[in-house]
Tab-separated table of C-alpha atoms and ligand atoms in Angstrom:
chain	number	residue	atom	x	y	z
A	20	UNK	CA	1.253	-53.225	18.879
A	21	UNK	CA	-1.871	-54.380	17.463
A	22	UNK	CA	-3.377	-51.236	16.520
A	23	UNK	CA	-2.350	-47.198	16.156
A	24	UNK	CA	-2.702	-44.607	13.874
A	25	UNK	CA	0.646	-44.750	11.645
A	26	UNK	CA	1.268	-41.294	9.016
A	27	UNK	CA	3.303	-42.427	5.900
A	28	UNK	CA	5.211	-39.410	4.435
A	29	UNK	CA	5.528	-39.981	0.776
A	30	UNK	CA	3.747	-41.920	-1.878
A	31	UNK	CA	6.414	-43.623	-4.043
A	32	UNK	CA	6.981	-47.493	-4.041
A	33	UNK	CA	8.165	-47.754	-0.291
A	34	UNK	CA	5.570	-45.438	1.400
A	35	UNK	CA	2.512	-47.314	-1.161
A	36	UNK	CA	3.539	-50.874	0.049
A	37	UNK	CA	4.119	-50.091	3.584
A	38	UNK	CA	0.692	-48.471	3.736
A	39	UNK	CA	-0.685	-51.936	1.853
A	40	UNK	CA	1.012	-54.235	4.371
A	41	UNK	CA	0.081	-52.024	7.422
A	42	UNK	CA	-3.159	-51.908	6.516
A	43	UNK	CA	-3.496	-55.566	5.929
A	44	UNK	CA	-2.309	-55.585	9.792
A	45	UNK	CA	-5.302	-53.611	10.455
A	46	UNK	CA	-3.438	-50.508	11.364
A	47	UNK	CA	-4.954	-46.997	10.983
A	48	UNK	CA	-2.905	-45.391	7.772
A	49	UNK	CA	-2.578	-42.028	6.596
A	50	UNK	CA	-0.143	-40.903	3.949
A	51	UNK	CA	0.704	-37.957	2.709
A	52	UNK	CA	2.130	-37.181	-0.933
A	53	UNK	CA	3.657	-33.398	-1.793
A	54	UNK	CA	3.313	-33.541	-5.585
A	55	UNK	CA	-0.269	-32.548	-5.897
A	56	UNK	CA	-0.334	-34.356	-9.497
A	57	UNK	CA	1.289	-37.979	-8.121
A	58	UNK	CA	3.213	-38.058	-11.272
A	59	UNK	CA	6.025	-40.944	-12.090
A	60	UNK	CA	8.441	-40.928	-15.271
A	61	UNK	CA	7.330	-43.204	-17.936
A	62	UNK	CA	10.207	-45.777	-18.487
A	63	UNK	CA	10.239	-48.921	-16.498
A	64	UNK	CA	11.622	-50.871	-13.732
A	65	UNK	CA	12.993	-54.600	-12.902
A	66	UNK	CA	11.454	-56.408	-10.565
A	67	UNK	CA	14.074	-59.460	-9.275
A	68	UNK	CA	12.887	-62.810	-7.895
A	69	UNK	CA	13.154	-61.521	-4.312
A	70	UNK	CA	10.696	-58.812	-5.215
A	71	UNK	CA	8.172	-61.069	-6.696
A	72	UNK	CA	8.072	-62.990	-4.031
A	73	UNK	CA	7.598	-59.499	-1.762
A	74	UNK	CA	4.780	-58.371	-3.672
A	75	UNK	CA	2.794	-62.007	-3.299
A	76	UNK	CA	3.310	-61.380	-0.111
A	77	UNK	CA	1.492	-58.517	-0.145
A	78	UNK	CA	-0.859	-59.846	-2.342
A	79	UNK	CA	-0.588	-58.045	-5.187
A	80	UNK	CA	0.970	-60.131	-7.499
A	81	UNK	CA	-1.628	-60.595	-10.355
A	82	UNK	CA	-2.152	-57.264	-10.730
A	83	UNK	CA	1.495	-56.844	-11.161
A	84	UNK	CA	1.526	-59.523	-13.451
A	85	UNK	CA	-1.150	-58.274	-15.368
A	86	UNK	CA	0.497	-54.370	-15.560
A	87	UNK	CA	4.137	-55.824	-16.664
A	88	UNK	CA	6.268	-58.883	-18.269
A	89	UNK	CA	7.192	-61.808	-16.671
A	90	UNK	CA	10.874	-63.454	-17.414
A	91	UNK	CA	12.935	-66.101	-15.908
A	92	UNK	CA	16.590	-65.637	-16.799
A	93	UNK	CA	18.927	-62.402	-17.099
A	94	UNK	CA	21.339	-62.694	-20.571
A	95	UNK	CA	24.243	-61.329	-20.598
A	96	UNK	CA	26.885	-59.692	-23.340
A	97	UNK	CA	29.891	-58.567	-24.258
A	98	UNK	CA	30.430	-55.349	-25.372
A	99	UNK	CA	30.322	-56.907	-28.905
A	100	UNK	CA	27.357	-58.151	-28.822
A	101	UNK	CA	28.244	-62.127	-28.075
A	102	UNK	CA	25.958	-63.787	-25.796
A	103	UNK	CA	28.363	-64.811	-22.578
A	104	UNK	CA	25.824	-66.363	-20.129
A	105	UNK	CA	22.349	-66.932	-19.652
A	106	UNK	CA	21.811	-66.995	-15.737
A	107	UNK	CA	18.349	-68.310	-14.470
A	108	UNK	CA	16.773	-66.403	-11.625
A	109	UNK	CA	15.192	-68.264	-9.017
A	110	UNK	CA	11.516	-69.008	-8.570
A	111	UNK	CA	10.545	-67.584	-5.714
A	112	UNK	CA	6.680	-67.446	-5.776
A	113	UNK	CA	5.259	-70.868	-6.890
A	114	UNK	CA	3.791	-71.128	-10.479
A	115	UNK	CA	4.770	-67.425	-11.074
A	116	UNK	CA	7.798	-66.079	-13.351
A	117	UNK	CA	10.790	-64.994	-11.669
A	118	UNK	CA	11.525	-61.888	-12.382
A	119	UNK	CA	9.387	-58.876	-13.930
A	120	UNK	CA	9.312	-55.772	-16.015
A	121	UNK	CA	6.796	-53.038	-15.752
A	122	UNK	CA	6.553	-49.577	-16.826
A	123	UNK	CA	6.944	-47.068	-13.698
A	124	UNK	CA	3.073	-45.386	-14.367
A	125	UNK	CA	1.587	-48.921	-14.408
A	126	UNK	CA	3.394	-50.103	-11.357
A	127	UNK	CA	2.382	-46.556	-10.100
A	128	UNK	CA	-1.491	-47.197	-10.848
A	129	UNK	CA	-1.407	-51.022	-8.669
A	130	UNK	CA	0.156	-49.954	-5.705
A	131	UNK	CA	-1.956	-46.625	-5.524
A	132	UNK	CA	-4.991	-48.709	-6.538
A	133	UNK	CA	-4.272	-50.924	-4.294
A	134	UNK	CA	-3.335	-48.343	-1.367
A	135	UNK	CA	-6.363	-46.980	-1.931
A	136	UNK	CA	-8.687	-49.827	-1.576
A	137	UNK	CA	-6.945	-51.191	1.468
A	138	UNK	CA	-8.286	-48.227	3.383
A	139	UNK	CA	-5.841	-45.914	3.395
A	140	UNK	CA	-6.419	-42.285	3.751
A	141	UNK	CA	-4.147	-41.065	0.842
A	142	UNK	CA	-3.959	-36.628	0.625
A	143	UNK	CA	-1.979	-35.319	-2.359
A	144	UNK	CA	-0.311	-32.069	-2.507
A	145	UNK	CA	0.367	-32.163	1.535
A	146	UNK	CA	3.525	-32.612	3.425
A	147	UNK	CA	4.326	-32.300	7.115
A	148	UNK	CA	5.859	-29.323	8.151
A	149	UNK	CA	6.496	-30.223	11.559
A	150	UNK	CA	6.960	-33.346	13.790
A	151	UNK	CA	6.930	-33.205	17.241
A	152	UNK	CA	7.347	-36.858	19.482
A	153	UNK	CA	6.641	-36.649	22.949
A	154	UNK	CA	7.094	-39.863	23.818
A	155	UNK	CA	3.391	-40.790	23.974
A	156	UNK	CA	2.604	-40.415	20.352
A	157	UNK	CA	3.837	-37.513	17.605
A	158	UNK	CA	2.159	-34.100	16.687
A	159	UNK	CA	2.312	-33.205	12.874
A	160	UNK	CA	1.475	-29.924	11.275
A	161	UNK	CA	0.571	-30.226	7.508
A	162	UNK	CA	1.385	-27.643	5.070
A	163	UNK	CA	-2.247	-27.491	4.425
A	164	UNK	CA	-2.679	-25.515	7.823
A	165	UNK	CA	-3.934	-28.915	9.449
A	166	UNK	CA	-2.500	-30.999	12.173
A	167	UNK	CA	-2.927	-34.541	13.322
A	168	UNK	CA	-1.826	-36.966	16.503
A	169	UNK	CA	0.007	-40.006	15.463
A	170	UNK	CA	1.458	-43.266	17.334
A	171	UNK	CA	3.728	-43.876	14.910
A	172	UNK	CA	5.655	-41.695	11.926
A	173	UNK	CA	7.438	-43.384	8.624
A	174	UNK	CA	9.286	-41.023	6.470
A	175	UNK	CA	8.945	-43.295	3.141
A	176	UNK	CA	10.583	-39.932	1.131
A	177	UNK	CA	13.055	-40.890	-0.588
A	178	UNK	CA	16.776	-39.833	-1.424
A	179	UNK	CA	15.846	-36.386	-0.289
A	180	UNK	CA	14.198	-37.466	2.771
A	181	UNK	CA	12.378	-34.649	4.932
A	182	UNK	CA	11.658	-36.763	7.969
A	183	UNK	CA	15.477	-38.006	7.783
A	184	UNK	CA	17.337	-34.600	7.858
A	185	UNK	CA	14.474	-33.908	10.846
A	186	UNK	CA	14.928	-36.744	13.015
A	187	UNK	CA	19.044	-37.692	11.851
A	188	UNK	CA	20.492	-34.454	10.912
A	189	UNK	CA	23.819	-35.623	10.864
A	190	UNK	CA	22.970	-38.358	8.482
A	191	UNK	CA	25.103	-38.368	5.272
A	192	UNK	CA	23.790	-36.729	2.175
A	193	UNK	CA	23.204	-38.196	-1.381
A	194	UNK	CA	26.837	-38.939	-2.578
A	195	UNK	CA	26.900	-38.232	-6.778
A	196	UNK	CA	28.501	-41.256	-8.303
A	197	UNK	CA	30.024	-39.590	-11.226
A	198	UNK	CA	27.632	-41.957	-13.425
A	199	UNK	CA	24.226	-41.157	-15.006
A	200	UNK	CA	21.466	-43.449	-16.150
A	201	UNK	CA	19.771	-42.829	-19.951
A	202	UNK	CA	16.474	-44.785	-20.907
A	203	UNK	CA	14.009	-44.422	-24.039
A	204	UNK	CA	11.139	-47.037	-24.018
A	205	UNK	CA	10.784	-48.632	-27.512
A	206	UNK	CA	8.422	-51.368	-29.448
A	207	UNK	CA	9.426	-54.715	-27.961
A	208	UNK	CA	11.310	-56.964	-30.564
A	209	UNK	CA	10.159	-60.445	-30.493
A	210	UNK	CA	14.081	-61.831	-29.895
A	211	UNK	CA	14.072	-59.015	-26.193
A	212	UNK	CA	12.309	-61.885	-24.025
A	213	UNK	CA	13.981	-61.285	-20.487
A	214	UNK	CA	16.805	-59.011	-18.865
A	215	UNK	CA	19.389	-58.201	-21.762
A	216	UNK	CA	22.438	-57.103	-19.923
A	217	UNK	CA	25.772	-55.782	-21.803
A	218	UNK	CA	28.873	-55.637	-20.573
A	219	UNK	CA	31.596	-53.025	-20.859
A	220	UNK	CA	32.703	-49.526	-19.874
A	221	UNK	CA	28.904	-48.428	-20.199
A	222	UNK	CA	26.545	-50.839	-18.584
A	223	UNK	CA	23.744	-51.032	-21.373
A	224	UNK	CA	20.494	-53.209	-21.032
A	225	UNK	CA	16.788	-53.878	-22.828
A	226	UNK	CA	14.021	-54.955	-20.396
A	227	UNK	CA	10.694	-56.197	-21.335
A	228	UNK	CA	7.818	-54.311	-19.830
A	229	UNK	CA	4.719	-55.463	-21.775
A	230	UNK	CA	3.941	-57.600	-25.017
A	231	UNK	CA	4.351	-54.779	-27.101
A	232	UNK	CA	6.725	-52.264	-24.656
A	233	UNK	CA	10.281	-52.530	-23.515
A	234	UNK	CA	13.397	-49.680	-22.433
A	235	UNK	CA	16.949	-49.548	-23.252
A	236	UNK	CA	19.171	-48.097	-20.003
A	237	UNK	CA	22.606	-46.682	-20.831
A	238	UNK	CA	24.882	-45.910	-18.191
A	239	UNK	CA	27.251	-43.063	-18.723
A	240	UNK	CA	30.855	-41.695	-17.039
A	241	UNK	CA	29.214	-38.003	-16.204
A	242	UNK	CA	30.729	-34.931	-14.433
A	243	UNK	CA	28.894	-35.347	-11.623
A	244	UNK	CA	25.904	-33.743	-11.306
A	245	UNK	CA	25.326	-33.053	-14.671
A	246	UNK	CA	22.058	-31.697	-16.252
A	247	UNK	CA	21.215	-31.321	-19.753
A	248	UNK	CA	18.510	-28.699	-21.540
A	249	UNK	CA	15.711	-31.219	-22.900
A	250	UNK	CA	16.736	-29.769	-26.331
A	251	UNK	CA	19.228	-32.320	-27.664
A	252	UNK	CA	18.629	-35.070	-25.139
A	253	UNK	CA	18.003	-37.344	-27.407
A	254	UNK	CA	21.181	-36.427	-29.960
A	255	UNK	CA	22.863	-36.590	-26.884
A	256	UNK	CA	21.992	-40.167	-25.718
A	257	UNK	CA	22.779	-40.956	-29.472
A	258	UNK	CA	26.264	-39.999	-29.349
A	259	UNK	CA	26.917	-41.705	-26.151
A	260	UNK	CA	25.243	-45.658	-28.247
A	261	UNK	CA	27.979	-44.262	-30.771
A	262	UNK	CA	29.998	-47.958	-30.411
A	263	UNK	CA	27.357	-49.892	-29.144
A	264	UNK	CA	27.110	-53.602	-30.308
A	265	UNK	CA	24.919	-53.937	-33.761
A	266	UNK	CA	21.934	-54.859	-31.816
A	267	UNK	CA	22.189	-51.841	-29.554
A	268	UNK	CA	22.862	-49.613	-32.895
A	269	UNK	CA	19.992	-50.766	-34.492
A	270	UNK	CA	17.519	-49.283	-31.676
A	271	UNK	CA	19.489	-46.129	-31.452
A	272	UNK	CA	18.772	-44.552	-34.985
A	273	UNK	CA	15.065	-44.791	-33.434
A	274	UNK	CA	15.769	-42.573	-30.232
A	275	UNK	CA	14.664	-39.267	-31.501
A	276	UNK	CA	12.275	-37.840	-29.421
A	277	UNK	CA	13.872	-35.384	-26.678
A	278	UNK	CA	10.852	-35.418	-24.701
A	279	UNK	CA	11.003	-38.941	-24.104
A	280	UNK	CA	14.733	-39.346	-23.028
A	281	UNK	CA	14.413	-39.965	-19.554
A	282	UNK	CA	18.101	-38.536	-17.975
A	283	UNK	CA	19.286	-39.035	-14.237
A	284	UNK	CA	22.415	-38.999	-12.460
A	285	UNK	CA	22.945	-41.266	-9.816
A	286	UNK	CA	23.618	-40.329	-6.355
A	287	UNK	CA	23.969	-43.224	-3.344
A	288	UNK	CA	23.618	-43.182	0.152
A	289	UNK	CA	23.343	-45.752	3.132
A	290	UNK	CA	22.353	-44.386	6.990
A	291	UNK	CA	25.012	-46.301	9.254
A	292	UNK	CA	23.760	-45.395	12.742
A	293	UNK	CA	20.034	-46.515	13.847
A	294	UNK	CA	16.883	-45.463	11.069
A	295	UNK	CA	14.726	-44.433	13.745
A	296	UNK	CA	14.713	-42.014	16.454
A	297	UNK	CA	11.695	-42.498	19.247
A	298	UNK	CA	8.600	-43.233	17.079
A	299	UNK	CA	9.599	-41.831	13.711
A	300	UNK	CA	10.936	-44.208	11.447
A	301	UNK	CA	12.393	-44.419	7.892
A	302	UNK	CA	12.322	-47.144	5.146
A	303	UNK	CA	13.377	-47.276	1.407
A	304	UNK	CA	15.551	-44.502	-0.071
A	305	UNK	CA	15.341	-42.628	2.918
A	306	UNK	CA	18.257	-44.884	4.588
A	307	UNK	CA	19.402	-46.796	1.994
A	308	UNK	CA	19.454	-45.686	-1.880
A	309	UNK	CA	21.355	-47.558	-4.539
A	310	UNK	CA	22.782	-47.327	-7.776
A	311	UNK	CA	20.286	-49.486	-10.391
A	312	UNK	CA	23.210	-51.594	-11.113
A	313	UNK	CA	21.856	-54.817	-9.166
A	314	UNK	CA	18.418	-53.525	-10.436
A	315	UNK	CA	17.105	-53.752	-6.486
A	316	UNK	CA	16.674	-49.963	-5.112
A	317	UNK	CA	12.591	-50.618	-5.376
A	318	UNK	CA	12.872	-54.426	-4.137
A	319	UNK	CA	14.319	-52.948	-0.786
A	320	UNK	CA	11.775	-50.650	-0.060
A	321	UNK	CA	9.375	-53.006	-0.943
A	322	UNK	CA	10.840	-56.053	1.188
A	323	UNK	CA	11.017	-52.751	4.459
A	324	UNK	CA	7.406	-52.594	4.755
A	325	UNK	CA	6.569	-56.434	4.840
A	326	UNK	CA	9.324	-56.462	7.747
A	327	UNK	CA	8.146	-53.152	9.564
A	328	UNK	CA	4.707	-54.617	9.017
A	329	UNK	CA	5.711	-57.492	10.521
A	330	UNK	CA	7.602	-56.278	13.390
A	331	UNK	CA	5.171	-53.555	14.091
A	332	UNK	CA	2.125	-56.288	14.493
A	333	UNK	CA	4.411	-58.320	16.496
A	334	UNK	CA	6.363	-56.065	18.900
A	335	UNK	CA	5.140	-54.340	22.848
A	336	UNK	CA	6.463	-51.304	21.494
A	337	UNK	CA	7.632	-49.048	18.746
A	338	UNK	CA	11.340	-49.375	19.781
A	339	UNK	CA	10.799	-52.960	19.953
A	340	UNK	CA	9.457	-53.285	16.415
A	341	UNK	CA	12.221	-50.757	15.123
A	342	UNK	CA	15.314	-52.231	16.215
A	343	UNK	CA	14.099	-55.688	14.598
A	344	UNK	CA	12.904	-54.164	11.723
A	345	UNK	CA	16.560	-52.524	11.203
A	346	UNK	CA	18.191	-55.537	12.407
A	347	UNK	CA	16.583	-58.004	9.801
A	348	UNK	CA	17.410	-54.925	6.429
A	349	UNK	CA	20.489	-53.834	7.730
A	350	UNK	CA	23.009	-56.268	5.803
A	351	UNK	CA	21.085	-56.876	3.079
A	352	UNK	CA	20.147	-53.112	2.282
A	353	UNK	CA	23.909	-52.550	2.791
A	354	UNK	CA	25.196	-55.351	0.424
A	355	UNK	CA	22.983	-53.948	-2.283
A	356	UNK	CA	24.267	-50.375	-2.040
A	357	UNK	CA	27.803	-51.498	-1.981
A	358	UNK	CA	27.766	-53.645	-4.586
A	359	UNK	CA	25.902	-51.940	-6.990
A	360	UNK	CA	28.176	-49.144	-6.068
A	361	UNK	CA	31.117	-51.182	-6.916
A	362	UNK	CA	29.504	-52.293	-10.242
A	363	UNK	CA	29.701	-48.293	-11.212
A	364	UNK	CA	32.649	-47.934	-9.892
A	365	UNK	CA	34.473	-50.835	-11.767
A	366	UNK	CA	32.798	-49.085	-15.058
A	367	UNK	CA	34.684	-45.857	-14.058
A	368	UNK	CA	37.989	-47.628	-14.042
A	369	UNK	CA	37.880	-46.601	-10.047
A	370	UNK	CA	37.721	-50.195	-9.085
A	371	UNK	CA	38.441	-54.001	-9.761
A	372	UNK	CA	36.768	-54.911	-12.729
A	373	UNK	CA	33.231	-56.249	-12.348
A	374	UNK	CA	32.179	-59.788	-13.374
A	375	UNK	CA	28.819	-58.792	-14.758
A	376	UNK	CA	27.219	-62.705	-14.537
A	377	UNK	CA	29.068	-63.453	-11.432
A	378	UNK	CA	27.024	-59.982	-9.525
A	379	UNK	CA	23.677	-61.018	-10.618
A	380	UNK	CA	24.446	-64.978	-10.132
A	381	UNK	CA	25.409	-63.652	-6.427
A	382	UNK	CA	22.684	-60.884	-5.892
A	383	UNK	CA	20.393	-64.377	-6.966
A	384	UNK	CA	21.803	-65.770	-4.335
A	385	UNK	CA	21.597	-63.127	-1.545
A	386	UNK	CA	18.353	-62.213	-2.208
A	387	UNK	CA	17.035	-65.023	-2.265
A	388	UNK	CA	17.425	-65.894	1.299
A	389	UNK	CA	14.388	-65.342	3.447
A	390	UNK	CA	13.733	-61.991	4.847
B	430	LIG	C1	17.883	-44.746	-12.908
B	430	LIG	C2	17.271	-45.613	-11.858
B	430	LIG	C3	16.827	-46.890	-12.190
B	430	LIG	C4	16.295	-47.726	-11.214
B	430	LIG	N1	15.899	-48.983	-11.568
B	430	LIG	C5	15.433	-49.806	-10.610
B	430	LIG	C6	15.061	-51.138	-10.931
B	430	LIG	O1	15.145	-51.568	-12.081
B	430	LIG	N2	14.584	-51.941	-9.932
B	430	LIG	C7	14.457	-51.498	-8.646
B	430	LIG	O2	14.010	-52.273	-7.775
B	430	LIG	N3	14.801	-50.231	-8.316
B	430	LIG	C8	15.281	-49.385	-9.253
B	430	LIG	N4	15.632	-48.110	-8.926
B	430	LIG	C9	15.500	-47.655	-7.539
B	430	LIG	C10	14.076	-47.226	-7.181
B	430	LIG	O3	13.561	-46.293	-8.116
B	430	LIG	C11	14.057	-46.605	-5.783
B	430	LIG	O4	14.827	-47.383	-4.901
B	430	LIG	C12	12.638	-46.532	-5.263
B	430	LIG	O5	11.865	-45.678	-6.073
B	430	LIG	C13	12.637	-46.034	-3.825
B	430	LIG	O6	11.316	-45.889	-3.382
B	430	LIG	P1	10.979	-44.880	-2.199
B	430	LIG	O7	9.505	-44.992	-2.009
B	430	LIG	O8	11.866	-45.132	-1.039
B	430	LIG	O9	11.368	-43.435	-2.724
B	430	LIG	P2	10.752	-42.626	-3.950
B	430	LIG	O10	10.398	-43.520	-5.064
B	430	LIG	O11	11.707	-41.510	-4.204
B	430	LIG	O12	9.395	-42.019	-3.388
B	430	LIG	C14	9.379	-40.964	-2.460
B	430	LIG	C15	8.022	-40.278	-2.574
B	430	LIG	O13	7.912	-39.336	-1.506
B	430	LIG	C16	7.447	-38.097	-2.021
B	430	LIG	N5	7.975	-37.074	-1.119
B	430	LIG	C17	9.255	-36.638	-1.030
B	430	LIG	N6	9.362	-35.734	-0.037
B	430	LIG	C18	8.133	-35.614	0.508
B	430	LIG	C19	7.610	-34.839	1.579
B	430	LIG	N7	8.399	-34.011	2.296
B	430	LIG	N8	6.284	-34.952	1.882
B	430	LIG	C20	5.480	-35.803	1.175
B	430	LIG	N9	5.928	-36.542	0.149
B	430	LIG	C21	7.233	-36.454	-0.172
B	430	LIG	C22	7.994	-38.027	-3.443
B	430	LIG	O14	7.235	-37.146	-4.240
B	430	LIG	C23	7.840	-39.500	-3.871
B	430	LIG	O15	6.553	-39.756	-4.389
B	430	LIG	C24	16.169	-47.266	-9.873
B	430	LIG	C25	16.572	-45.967	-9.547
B	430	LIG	C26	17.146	-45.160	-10.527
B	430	LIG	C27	17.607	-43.775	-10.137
């Protein structure tokens, strides 16, 4: 296909870099995005070697560069607080750090920025209500009363994905984990220079997201599902750092602000059977959403579009370009879900014990093979 009209539903990571690499294949790009305000929560994200490499790709890595922090190794801890490894990451995009940290709004702001100025026709507040594939091409009814022809459909939605219950409704739904994920963004220490992973029952880590900006993520045994009242978040993520290592301690006396605890529990899923159906299509957390224990949930929506870019621009036809597009993510996606999955797990005491270095050393590995 070397041209169409493609609709993206949903602007998060996956639907913002899939309309940046479509675009750069000269495709026609609309994308919708229901929250009217395009909001993100303001604590950061890791960006592994793999997903540096993605993102030059998509040529975008400066601005990335500019918006976050830029390390080359992962430490890792006991739950005392001794140092047990220091594992490089691999280079991946020549003359560029390995691995980065940025804040969610700033990453946010480049790929919309970016989305933007490749041409694409971005409406907020606006979802499809409707698709109908006849074959030939697919009819969508906004909820703005409006409708539109499309060749081609991506549901880029996420965990709760519209387009997936539409076009797979007897795909599995978000599975609660029984963990839940606490972050606070603090001043960066000077000694907080990379990844700062800690070992133990409750996975605990500092990432750099800017010269003066880094979080702290705490993950927590939770009945599942578990919400909080935003009074007392921040008492509550308190008593949870109660044994923390001294380091850890240190920063927790300083978590005080409720309204900046940022609370989630985590919930997995991976679609088995085929992520397509005629010329819809799905990509990101739509078919595949992972615990953040590998630290790679974004990196595989990100690494989706450059492939469904690429098979799109190469392939006759849409069923073509989808079945290569699934074939080249499939294993990957799946060995991410899985093993972050077992990473929880293992903190749980449901599972083998995890050997913290020995995941990340591995994930290195993995993802570092071509995609
Ligand atoms: C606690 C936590 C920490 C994480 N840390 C990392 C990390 O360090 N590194 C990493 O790579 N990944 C991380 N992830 C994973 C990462 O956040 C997700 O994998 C990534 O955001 C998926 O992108 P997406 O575009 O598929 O979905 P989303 O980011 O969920 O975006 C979906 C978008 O679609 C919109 N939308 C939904 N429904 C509709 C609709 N019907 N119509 C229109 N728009 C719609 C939503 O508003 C949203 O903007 C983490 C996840 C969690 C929960």
């Amino acid at each position: 296909m070397k041209e169409g009209k493609i609709l993206i539903v949903g602007g998060g990571i996956g639907g913002l870099t899939a309309a940046i690499a479509l675009r750069g294949k000269g495709f026609e790009v609309d994308l919708l995005e229901r929250d009217p305000t395009w909001s993100v929560y303001g604590v950061g994200i890791i960006q592994q070697s793999n997903v540096v490499r993605a993102v030059a790709q998509l040529g975008i890595l400066d601005d990335y560069l500019e918006a976050g922090f830029g390390f080359d190794h992962v430490e890792v801890y006991l739950p005392d607080g001794r140092q047990v490894a220091k594992i490089p990451a691999p280079k991946l995009a020549e003359g560029y750090p390995a691995n980065i940290g940025i804040g969610r709004p700033a990453l946010h702001k480049v790929l919309g920025d970016r989305a933007k100025a490749s041409g694409a026709n971005i409406r907020l507040g606006v979802t499809s209500e409707s698709l109908k594939d006849d074959g030939a091409g697919v009819d969508v009814a906004f909820s703005d009363g409006s409708a539109g022809r499309y060749d081609l459909v991506i549901g880029a939605d996420g965990l709760y994905s519209a387009t997936r219950r539409a076009i797979i409704p007897d795909a599995p739904i978000p599975e609660p984990t029984g963990q839940s994920v606490w972050r606070y963004n603090f001043v960066r220490p000077d000694d907080v220079t990379c990844l700062c992973a800690y070992e133990g029952p409750m996975g605990i880590g500092l990432v750099p997201l800017s010269a003066d900006r880094m979080y702290m993520f705490v993950t927590t045994p939770e009945t599942p599902g578990r919400r909080f009242e935003r009074e007392g978040l921040a008492a509550e993520m308190r008593a949870r750092l109660r044994n923390a290592p001294p380091r850890i301690s240190e920063l927790t006396a300083k978590i005080t602000d409720d309204d900046e605890v940022v609370y989630k529990p985590l919930e997995c899923l991976f679609v088995d059977g085929p992520w397509h159906r005629g010329r819809i299509v799905l990509l990101g957390d739509a078919v595949h959403a992972t615990t953040p224990h590998l630290g790679q949930g974004a990196g595989m929506a990100i690494e989706d579009s450059l492939v469904l870019a690429d098979e799109l621009a190469k392939a006759d036809t849409p069923e073509q370009a989808f079945e290569a597009y699934q074939a080249r993510r499939f294993e990957r996606c799946r060995y991410i879900v899985e093993r972050s999955r077992a990473i929880g797990d293992a903190q749980l005491g449901k599972g083998p014990p995890a050997d913290t270095a020995g995941e990340s050393r591995k994930m290195f590995e993995i993802t570092a093979q071509p995609i």
